[in-house]
Each structure stands twice: as structure tokens, then as C-alpha cells.
PDB file of C-alpha atoms in Angstrom:
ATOM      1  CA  UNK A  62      30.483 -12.823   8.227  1.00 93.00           C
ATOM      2  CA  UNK A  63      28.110  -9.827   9.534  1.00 96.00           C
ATOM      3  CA  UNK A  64      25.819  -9.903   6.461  1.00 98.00           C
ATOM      4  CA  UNK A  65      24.261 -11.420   3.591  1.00 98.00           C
ATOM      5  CA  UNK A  66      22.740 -10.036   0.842  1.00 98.00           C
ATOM      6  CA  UNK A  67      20.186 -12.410  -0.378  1.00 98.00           C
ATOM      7  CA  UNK A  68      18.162 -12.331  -3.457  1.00 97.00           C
ATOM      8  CA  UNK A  69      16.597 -14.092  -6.606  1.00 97.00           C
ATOM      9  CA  UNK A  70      16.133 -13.503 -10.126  1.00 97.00           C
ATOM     10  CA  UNK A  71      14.145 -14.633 -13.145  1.00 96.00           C
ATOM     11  CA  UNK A  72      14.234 -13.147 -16.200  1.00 96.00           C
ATOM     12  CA  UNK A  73      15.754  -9.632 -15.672  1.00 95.00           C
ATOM     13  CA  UNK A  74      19.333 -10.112 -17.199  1.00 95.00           C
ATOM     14  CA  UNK A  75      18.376  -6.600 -18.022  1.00 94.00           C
ATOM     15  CA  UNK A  76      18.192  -5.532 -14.356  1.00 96.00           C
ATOM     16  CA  UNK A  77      20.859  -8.139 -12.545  1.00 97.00           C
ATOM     17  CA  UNK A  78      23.607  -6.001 -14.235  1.00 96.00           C
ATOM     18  CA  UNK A  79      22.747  -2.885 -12.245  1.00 96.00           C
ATOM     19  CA  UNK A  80      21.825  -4.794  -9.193  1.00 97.00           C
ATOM     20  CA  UNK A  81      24.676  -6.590  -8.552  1.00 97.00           C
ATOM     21  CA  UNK A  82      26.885  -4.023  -9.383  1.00 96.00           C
ATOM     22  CA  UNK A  83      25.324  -1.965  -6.188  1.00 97.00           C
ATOM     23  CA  UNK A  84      25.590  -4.987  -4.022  1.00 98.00           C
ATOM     24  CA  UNK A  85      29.248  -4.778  -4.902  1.00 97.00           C
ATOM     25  CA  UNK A  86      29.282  -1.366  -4.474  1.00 96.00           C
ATOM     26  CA  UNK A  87      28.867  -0.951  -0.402  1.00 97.00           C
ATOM     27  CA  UNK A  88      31.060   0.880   1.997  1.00 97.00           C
ATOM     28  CA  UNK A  89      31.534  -1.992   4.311  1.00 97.00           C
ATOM     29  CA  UNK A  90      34.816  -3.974   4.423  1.00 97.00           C
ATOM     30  CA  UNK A  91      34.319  -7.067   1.953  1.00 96.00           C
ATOM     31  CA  UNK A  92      35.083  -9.607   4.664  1.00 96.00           C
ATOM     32  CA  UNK A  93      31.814  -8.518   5.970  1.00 97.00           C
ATOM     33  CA  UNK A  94      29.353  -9.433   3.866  1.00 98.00           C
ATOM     34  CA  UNK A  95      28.543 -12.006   1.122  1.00 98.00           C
ATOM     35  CA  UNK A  96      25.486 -11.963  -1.824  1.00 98.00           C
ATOM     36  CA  UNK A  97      23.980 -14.494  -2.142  1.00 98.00           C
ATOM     37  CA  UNK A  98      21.677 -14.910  -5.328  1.00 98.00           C
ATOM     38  CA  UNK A  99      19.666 -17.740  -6.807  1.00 98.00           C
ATOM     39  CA  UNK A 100      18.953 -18.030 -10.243  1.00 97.00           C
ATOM     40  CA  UNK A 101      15.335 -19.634 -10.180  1.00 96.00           C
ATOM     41  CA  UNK A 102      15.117 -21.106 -13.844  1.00 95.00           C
ATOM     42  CA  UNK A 103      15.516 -17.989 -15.788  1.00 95.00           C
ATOM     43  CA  UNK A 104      15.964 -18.364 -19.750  1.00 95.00           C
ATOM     44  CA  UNK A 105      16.935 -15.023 -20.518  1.00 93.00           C
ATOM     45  CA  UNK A 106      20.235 -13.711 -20.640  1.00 94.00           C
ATOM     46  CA  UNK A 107      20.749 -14.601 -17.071  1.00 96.00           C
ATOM     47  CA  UNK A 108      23.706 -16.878 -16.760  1.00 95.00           C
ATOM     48  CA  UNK A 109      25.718 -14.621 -19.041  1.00 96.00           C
ATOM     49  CA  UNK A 110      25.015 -11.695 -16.327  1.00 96.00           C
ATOM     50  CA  UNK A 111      25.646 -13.859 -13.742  1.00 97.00           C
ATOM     51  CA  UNK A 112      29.213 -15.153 -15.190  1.00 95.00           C
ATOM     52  CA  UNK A 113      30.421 -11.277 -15.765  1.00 96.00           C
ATOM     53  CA  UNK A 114      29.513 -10.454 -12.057  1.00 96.00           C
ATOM     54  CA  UNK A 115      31.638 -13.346 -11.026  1.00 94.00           C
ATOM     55  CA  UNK A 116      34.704 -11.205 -12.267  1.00 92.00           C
ATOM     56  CA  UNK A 117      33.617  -8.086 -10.746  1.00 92.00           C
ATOM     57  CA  UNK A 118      32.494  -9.447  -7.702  1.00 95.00           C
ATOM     58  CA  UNK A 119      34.503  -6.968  -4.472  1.00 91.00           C
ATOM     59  CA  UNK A 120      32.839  -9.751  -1.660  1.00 96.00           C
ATOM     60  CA  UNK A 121      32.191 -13.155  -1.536  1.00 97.00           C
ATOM     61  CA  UNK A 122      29.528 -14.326  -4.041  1.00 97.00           C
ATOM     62  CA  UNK A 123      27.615 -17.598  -4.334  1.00 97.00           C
ATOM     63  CA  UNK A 124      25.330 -18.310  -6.893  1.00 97.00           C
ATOM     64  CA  UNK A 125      22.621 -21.078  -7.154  1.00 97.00           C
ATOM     65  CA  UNK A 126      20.579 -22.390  -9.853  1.00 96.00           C
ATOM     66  CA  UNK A 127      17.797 -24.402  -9.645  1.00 95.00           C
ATOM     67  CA  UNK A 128      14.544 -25.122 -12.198  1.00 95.00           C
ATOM     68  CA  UNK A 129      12.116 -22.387 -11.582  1.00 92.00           C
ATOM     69  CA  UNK A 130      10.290 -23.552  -8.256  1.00 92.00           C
ATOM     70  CA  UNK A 131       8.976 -19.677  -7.130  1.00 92.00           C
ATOM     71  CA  UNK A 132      10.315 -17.263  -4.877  1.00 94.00           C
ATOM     72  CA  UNK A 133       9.447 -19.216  -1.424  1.00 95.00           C
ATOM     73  CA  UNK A 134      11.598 -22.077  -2.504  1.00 95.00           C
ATOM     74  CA  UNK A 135      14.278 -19.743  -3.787  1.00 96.00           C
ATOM     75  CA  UNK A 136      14.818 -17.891  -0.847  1.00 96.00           C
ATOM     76  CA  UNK A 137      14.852 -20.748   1.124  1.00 97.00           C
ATOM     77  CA  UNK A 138      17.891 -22.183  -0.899  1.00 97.00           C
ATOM     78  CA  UNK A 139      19.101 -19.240  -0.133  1.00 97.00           C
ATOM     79  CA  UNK A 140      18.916 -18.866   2.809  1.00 97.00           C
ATOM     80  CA  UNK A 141      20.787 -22.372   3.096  1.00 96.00           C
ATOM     81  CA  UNK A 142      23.784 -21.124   1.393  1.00 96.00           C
ATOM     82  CA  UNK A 143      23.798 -17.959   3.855  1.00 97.00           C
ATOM     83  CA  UNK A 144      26.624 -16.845   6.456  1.00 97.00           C
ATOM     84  CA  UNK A 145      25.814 -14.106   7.650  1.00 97.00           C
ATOM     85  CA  UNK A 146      24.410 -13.619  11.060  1.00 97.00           C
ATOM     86  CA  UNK A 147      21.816 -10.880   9.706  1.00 98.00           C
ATOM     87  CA  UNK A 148      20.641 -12.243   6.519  1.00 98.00           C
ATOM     88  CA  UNK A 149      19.231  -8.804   4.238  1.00 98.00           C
ATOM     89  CA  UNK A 150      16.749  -9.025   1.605  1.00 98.00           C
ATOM     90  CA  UNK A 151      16.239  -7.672  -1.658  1.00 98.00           C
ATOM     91  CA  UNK A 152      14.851  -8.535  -4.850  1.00 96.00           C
ATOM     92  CA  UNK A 153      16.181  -8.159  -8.151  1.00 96.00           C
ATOM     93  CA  UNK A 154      14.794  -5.297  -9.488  1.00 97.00           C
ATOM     94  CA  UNK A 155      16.258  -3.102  -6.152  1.00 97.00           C
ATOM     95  CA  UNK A 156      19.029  -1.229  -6.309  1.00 98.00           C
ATOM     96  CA  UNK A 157      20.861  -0.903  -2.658  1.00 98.00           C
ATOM     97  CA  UNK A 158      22.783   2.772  -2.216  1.00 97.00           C
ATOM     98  CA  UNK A 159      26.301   2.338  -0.997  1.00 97.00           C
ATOM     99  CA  UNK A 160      25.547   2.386   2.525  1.00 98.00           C
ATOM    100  CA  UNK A 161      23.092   0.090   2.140  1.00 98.00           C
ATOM    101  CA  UNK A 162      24.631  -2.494   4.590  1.00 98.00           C
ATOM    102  CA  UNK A 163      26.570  -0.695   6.791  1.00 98.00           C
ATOM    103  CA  UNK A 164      23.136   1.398   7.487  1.00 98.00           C
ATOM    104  CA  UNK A 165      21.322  -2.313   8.263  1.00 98.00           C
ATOM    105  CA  UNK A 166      24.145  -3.149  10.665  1.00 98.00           C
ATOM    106  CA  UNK A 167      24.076  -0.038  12.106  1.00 97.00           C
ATOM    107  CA  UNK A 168      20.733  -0.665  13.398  1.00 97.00           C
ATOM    108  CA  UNK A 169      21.475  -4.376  14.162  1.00 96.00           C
ATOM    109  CA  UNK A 170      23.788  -2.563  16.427  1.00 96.00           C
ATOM    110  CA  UNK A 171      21.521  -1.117  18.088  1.00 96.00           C
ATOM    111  CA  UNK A 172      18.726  -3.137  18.144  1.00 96.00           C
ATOM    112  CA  UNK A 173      20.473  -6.470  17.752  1.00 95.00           C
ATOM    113  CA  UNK A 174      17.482  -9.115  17.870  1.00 95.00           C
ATOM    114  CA  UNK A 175      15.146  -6.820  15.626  1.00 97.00           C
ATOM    115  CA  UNK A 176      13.712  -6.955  11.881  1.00 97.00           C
ATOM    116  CA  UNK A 177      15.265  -3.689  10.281  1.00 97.00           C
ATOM    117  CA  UNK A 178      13.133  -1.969   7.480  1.00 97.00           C
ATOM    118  CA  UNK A 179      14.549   0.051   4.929  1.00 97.00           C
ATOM    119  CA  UNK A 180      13.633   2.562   2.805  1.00 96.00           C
ATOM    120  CA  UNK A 181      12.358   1.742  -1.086  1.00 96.00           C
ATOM    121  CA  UNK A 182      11.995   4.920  -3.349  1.00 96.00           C
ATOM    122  CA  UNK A 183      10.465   4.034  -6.854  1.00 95.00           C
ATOM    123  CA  UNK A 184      12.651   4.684  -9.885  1.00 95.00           C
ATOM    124  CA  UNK A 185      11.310   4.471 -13.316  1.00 93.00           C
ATOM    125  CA  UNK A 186      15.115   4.388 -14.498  1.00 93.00           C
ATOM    126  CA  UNK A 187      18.030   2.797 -12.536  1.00 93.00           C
ATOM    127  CA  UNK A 188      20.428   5.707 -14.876  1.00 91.00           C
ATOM    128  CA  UNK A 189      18.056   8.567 -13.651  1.00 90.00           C
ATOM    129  CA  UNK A 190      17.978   7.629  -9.957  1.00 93.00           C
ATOM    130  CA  UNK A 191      15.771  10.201  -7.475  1.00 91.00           C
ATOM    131  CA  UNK A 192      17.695  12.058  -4.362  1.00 91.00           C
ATOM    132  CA  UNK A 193      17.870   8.706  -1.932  1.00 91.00           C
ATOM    133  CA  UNK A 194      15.860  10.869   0.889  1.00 91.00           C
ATOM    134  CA  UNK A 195      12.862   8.747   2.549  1.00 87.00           C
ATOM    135  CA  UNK A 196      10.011  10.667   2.872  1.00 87.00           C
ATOM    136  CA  UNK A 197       6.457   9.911   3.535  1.00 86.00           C
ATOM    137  CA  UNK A 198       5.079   9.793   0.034  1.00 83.00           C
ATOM    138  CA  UNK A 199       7.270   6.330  -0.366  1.00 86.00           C
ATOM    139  CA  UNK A 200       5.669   4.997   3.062  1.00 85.00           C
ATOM    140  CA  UNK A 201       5.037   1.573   3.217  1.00 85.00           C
ATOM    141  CA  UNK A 202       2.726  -0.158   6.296  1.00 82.00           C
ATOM    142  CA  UNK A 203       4.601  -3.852   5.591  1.00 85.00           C
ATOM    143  CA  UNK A 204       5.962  -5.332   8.351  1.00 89.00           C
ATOM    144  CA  UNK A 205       8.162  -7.833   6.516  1.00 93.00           C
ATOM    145  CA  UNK A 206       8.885  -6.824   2.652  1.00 91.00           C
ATOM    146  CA  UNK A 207      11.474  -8.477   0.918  1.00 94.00           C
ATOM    147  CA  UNK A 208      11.942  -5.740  -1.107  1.00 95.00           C
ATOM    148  CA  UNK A 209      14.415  -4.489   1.430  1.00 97.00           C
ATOM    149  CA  UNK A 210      14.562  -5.992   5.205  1.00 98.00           C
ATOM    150  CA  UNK A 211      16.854  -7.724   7.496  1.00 98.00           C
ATOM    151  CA  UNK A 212      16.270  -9.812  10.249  1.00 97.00           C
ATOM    152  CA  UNK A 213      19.227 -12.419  12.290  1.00 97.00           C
ATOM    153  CA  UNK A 214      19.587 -15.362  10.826  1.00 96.00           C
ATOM    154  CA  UNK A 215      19.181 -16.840  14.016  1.00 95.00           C
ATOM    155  CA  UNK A 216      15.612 -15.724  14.117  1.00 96.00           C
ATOM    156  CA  UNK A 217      14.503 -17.455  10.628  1.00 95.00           C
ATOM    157  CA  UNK A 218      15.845 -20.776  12.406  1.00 93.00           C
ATOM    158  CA  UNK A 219      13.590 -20.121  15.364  1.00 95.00           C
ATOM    159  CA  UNK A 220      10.537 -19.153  13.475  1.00 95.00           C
ATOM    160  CA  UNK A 221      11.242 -21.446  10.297  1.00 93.00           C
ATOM    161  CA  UNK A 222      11.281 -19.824   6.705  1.00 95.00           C
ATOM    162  CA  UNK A 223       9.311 -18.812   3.547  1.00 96.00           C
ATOM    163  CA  UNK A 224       6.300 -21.346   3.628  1.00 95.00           C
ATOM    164  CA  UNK A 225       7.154 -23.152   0.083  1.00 94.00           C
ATOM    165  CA  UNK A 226       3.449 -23.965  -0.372  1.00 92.00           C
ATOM    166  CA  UNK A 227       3.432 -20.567  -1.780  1.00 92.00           C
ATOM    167  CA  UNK A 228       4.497 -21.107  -5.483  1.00 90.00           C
ATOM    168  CA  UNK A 229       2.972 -18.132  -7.548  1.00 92.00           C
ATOM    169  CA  UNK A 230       3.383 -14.366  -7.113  1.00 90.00           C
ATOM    170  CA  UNK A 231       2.017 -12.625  -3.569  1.00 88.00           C
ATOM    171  CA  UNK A 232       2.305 -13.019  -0.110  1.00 92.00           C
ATOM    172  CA  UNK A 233       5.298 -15.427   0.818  1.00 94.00           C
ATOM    173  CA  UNK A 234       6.862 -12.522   2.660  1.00 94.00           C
ATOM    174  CA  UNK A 235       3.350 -10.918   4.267  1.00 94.00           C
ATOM    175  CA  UNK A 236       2.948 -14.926   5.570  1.00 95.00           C
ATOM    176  CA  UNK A 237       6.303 -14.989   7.172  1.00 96.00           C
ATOM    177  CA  UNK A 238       6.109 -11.289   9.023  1.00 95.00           C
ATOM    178  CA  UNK A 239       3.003 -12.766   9.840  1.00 94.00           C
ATOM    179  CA  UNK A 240       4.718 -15.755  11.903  1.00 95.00           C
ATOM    180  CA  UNK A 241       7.593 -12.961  12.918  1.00 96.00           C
ATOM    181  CA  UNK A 242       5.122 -11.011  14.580  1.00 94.00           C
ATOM    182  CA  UNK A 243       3.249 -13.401  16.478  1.00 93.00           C
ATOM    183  CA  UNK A 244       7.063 -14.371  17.702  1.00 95.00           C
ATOM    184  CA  UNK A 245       7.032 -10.736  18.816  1.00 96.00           C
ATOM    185  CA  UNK A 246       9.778  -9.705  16.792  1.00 96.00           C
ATOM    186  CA  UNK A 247      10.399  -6.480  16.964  1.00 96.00           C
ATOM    187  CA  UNK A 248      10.695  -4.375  13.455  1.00 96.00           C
ATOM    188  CA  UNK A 249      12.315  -1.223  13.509  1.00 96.00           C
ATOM    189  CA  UNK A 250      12.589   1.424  10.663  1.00 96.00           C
ATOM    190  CA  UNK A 251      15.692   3.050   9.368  1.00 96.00           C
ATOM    191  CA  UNK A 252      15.190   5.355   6.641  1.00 95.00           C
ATOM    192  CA  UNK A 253      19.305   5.842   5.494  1.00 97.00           C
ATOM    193  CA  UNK A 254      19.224   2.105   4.217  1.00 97.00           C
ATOM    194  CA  UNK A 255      17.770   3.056   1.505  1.00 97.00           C
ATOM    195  CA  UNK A 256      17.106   0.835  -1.839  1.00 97.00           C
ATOM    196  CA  UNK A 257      15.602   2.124  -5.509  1.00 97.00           C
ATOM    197  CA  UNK A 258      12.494   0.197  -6.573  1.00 97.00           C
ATOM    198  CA  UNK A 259      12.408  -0.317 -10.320  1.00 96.00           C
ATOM    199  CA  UNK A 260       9.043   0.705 -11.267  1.00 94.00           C
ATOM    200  CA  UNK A 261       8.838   1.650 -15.013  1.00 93.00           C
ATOM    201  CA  UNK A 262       5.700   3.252 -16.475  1.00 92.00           C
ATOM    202  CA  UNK A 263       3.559   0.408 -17.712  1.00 93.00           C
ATOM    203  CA  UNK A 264       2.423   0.071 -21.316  1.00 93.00           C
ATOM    204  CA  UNK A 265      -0.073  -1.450 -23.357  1.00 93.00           C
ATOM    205  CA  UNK A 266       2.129  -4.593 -23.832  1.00 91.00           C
ATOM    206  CA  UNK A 267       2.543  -5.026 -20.022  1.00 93.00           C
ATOM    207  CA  UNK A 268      -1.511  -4.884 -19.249  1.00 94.00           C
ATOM    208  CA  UNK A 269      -1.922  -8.776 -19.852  1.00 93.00           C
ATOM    209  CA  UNK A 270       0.814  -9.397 -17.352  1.00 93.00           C
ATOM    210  CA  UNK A 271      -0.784  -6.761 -14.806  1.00 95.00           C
ATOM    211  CA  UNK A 272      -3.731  -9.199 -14.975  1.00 96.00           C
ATOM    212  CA  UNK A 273      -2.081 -12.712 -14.752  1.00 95.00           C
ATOM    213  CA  UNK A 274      -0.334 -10.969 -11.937  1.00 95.00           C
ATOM    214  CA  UNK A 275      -3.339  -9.879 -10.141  1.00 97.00           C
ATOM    215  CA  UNK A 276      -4.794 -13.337 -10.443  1.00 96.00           C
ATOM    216  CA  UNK A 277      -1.931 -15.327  -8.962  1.00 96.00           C
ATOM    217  CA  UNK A 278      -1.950 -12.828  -6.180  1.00 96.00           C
ATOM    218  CA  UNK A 279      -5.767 -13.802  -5.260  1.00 96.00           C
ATOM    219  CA  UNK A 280      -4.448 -17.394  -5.433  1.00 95.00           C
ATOM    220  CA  UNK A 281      -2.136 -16.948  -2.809  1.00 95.00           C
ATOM    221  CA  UNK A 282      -3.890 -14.644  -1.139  1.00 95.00           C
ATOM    222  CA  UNK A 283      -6.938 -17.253  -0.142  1.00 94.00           C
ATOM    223  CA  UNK A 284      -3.780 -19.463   1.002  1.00 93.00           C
ATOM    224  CA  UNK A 285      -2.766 -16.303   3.349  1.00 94.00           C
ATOM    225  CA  UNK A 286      -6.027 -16.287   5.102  1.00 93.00           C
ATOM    226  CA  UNK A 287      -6.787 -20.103   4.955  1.00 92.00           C
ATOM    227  CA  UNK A 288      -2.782 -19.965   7.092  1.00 93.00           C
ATOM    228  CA  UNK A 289      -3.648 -17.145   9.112  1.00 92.00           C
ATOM    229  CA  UNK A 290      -7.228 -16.297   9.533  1.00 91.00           C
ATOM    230  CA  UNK A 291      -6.387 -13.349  11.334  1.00 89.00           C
ATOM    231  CA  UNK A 292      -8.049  -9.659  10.687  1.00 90.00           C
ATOM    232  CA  UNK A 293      -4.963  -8.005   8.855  1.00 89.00           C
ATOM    233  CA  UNK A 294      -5.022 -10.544   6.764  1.00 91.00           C
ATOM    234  CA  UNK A 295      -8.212 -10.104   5.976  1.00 93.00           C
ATOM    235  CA  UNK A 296      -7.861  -6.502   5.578  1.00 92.00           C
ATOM    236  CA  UNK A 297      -4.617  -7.038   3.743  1.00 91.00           C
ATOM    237  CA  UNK A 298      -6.379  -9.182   0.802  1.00 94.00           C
ATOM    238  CA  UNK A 299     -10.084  -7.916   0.576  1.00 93.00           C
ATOM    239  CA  UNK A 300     -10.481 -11.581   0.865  1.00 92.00           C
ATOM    240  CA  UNK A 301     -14.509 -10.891   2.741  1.00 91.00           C
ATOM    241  CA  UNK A 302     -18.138 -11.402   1.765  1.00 91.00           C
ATOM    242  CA  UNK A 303     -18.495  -7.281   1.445  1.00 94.00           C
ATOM    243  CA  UNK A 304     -15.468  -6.520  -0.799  1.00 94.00           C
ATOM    244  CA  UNK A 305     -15.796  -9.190  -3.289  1.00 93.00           C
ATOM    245  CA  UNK A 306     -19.567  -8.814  -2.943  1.00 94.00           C
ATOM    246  CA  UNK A 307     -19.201  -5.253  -4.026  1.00 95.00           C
ATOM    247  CA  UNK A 308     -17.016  -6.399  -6.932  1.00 95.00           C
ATOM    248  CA  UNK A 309     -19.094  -8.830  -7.940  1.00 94.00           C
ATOM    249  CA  UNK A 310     -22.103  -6.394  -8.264  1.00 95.00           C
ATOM    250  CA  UNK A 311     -19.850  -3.928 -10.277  1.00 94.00           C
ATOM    251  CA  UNK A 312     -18.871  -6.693 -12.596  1.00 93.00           C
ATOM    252  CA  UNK A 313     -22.442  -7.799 -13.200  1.00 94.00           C
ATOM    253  CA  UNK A 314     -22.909  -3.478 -14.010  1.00 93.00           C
ATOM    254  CA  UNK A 315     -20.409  -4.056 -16.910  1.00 94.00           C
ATOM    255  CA  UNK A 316     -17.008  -2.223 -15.567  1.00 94.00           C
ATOM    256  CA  UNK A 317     -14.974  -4.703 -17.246  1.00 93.00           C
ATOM    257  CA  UNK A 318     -16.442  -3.783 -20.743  1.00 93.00           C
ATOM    258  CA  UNK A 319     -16.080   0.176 -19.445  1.00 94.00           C
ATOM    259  CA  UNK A 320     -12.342  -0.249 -18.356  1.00 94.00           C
ATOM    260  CA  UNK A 321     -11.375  -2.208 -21.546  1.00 92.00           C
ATOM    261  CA  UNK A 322     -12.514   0.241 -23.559  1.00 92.00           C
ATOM    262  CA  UNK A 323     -10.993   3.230 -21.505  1.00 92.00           C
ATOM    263  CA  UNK A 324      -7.564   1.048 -22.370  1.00 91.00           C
ATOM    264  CA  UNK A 325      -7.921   1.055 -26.057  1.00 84.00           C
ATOM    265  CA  UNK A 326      -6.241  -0.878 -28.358  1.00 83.00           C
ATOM    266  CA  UNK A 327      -3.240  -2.844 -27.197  1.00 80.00           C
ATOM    267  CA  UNK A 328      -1.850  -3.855 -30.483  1.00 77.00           C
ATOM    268  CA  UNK A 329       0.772  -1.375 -30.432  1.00 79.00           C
ATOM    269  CA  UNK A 330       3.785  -0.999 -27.341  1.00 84.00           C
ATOM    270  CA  UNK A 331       3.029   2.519 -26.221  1.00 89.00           C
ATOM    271  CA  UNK A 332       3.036   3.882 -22.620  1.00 90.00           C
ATOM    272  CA  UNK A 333       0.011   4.235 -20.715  1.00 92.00           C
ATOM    273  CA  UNK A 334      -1.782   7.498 -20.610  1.00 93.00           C
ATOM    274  CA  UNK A 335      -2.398   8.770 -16.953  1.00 94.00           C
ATOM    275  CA  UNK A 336      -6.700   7.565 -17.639  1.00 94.00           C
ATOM    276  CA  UNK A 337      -5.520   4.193 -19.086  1.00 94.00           C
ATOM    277  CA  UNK A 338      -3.098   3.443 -16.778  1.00 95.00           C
ATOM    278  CA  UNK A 339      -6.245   4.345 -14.131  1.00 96.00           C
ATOM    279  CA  UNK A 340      -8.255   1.873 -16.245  1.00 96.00           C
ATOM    280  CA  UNK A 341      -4.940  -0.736 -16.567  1.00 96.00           C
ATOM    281  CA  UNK A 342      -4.959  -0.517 -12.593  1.00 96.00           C
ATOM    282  CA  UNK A 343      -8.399  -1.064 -12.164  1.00 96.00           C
ATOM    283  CA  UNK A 344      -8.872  -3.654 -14.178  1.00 96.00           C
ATOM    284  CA  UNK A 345      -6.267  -5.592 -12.386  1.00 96.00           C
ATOM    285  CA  UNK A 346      -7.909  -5.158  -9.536  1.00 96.00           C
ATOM    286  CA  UNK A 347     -11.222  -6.623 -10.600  1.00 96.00           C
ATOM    287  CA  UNK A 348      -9.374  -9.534 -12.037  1.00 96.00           C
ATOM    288  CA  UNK A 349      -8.360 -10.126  -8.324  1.00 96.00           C
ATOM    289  CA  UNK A 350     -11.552 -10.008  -6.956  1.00 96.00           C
ATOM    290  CA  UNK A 351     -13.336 -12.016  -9.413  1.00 95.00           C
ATOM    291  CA  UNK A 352     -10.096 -15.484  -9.183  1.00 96.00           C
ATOM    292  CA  UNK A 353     -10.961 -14.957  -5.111  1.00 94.00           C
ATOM    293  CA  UNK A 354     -14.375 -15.353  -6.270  1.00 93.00           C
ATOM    294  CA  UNK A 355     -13.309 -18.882  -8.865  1.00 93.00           C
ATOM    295  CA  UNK A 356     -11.160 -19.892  -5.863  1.00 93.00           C
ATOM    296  CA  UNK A 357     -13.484 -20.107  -3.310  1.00 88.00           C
ATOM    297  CA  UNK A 358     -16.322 -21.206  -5.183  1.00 87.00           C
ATOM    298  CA  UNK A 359     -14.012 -24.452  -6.176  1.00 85.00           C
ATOM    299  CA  UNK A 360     -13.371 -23.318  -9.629  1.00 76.00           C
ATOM    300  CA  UNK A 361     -10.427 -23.869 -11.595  1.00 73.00           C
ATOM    301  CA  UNK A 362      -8.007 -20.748 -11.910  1.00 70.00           C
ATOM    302  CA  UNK A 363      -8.650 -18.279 -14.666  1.00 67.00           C
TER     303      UNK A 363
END
């Protein structure tokens, strides 16, 4: 077995469908590969999606469920079930093209002890999908993103996997690149392994979530730096005295009451205007700044 497709889900019956179907869909032979996908407590329509694929499946496909224990744990149980010597994640709102894995093993051939990067190009609609051409407006600086990377399996074992301390949204996969490149693994990019990001226009109804969101992230983002205090981290998170210091002040200055009010009423599901969705954004981002402030003053999470 060359390659596994590994990923998790929870909650996005409405997504798996799609998903699967292009990890199906690949132009390698299908004694090549296997997906692997846990199922990490989801009560939607998941199982149902999941019992479909089974029928349509063109490689070998194992599925594990387990109670909903985050996306460290998952992809660590994942990661157990795994043959393949170059172990390729995803996540399950990506969409891999149909040279998807030959274009990762085409670059393990090359570079066979490497991390391989591919390309993600946001979709807002997995039916309307953009040209899959890489260019530099979908550039991303990440050295390990599970949102489409490969790495030998091999190398996990030597470095150990996703720390499982890490049990809300953010950072899991920034903390193990971080381990990967202190190993001095070397990450190459190849832009023809390219994956769709599902990125729909947010709405009123999803602005609540943007901030829960934003808060777990600052949770695990002060568990980032207390792991590595190292200055990308640092520069990754914001997590200093200046940055949430400047926050802070702008806070005290009344933004929040500004932004809210730039968002309007969110009694009704409509999409975001191009100034709200400014305001959504921002607003998130001061919710991040101000649970690193409750976190490292001791406080309990917001």
C-alpha cells in the first residue's frame, strides 16, 4: 500500500458525500491506496453517508467511530488503522482532484523522506468548482496543514503524532510541523496536487460560531506557545504583551459595541454584506485576543 488518505468528520453528512466520492475518484491503481476516515461522534446524518460510500467505495476503505474526542485524537486513531507508507491528509470539507494522489507520490518519488504540500483553492460551492490552477493569491506560509499534506508514515513514528492534549479547534497540526521541523524534515511544495477548500460565504447565523471558534483557537493557542515557546509561534498566535495590549486598549475604546452594530441584526439567515462580513471578521478576532487575555490571567474560558 503506497498511500493513505486519512481524514475525519463531524457533522458534515452534507459535505462527506462529495468528499469521499473524490477520494474514490483518483487515477491511481486501487491497490495503491486506502482512505481511511474516522467518524469522531458526529450526530448528523453521518453514518448514513458513511454506509452509502461503503458500496461505492473503488479502494480499500476503513472506517472508525469513536465518541467525539477532537481532531488530535482522531487522527491519531487514524493514523493507527493506516497502511500506507506515505500517509496524506485532508479534512472533510476538501475535495482532492483526480490526481490528487498520484501527484503526492509523484513527489514522494522524488523526494522520498520529505513532507509534500499541496495546493488548497477555496470553493464556495463543491458543484461550481474554480479552474484547479495554484496561483499565488491561494498561498499559504504553513509548513504542516492538514488541509492537504503528506509526509512517510515512517516519519510520524520517529517524531510521534498529533499531541492529544489538544482537544478544541486550532493548532494540532501547526504543533506537529512544529516538532517536524525541528526533526529537519524537509517540506516541499507541489502545486498539481491540488485540493478545493470549502469555504462558503458566511451569514448572520454562522457569526456566533465564528466567535466560539475564535475563542477555542486562543485556548489552544496559549497551549502552542506554553509547548513551543519559540518566535513563530509567537508570531503565529499574537500570543505577546504588544498585540493583546493593543487589543485590550481598543476594547476598552468600545470596538466591540462599533462592530456589533456594523453586523446588524442577526435574527434573520442572510449572507453577509462585504462591511459586515469585515465587521463578522473582526469581531472574531477581538474575541481571540480578549480569551488569550481570560487564559492567561487564570480565568475561566468565555
Amino acid at each position: 500500500m503506497r498511500a493513505t488518505i486519512q481524514l475525519c468528520t463531524y457533522n458534515r453528512a452534507h459535505l462527506l458525500e462529495r468528499v469521499l466520492e473524490g477520494c474514490f475518484e483518483q487515477t491511481v491503481p486501487s491497490d495503491e491506496y486506502e482512505v481511511v476516515l474516522v467518524n469522531d461522534g458526529s450526530t448528523d446524518g453521518t453514518a448514513a453517508v458513511i454506509e452509502a460510500a461503503r458500496a461505492r467505495a473503488a479502494c480499500a476503505f476503513t472506517v472508525i467511530d469513536q465518541a467525539n474526542a477532537g481532531l488530535a485524537r482522531a487522527r491519531n486513531a487514524g493514523i493507527a488503522r493506516a497502511r500506507g507508507d506515505r500517509i496524506i491528509f485532508i479534512d472533510d470539507d476538501v475535495l482532492p482532484v483526480p490526481v490528487f494522489v498520484e501527484e503526492h507520490l509523484r513527489s514522494q518519488d522524488v523526494y522520498p523522506r520529505a513532507i509534500v504540500r499541496g495546493a488548497v483553492i477555496n470553493t464556495q460551492s463543491f458543484e461550481r468548482l474554480p479552474t484547479p490552477t495554484w496561483t499565488l493569491a491561494n498561498y499559504s506560509a504553513n509548513y504542516f496543514w492538514t488541509s492537504n499534506v503528506s509526509l512517510p508514515r515512517a516519519t510520524l513514528e520517529r517524531v510521534g503524532n498529533f499531541t492529544e492534549a489538544f482537544r478544541e479547534y486550532g493548532w494540532e497540526d501547526i504543533e506537529l510541523g512544529m516538532r517536524l521541523r525541528a526533526a529537519r524534515v524537509r517540506a516541499v511544495f507541489n502545486r498539481f496536487a491540488v485540493a478545493f477548500h470549502y469555504k462558503p460565504r458566511p451569514r448572520t447565523g454562522n457569526v456566533e460560531g465564528m466567535l466560539r471558534q475564535a475563542r477555542a483557537q486562543a485556548r489552544t493557542a496559549v497551549q502552542l506557545r506554553d509547548l513551543h515557546p519559540h518566535w513563530r509561534v509567537v508570531l503565529a498566535t499574537g500570543d505577546d504583551p504588544i498585540r493583546r495590549g493593543a487589543h485590550r486598549i481598543a476594547r476598552r475604546l468600545g470596538v466591540l459595541g462599533t462592530l456589533e452594530r456594523r453586523i446588524g441584526e442577526r435574527d434573520t439567515d442572510r449572507a453577509l454584506s462585504d462591511a459586515e462580513l469585515f465587521a463578522a471578521r473582526a469581531l472574531a478576532h477581538e474575541a481571540y485576543y480578549a480569551e488569550l487575555d481570560r487564559v492567561r490571567a487564570g480565568a475561566p474560558p468565555a
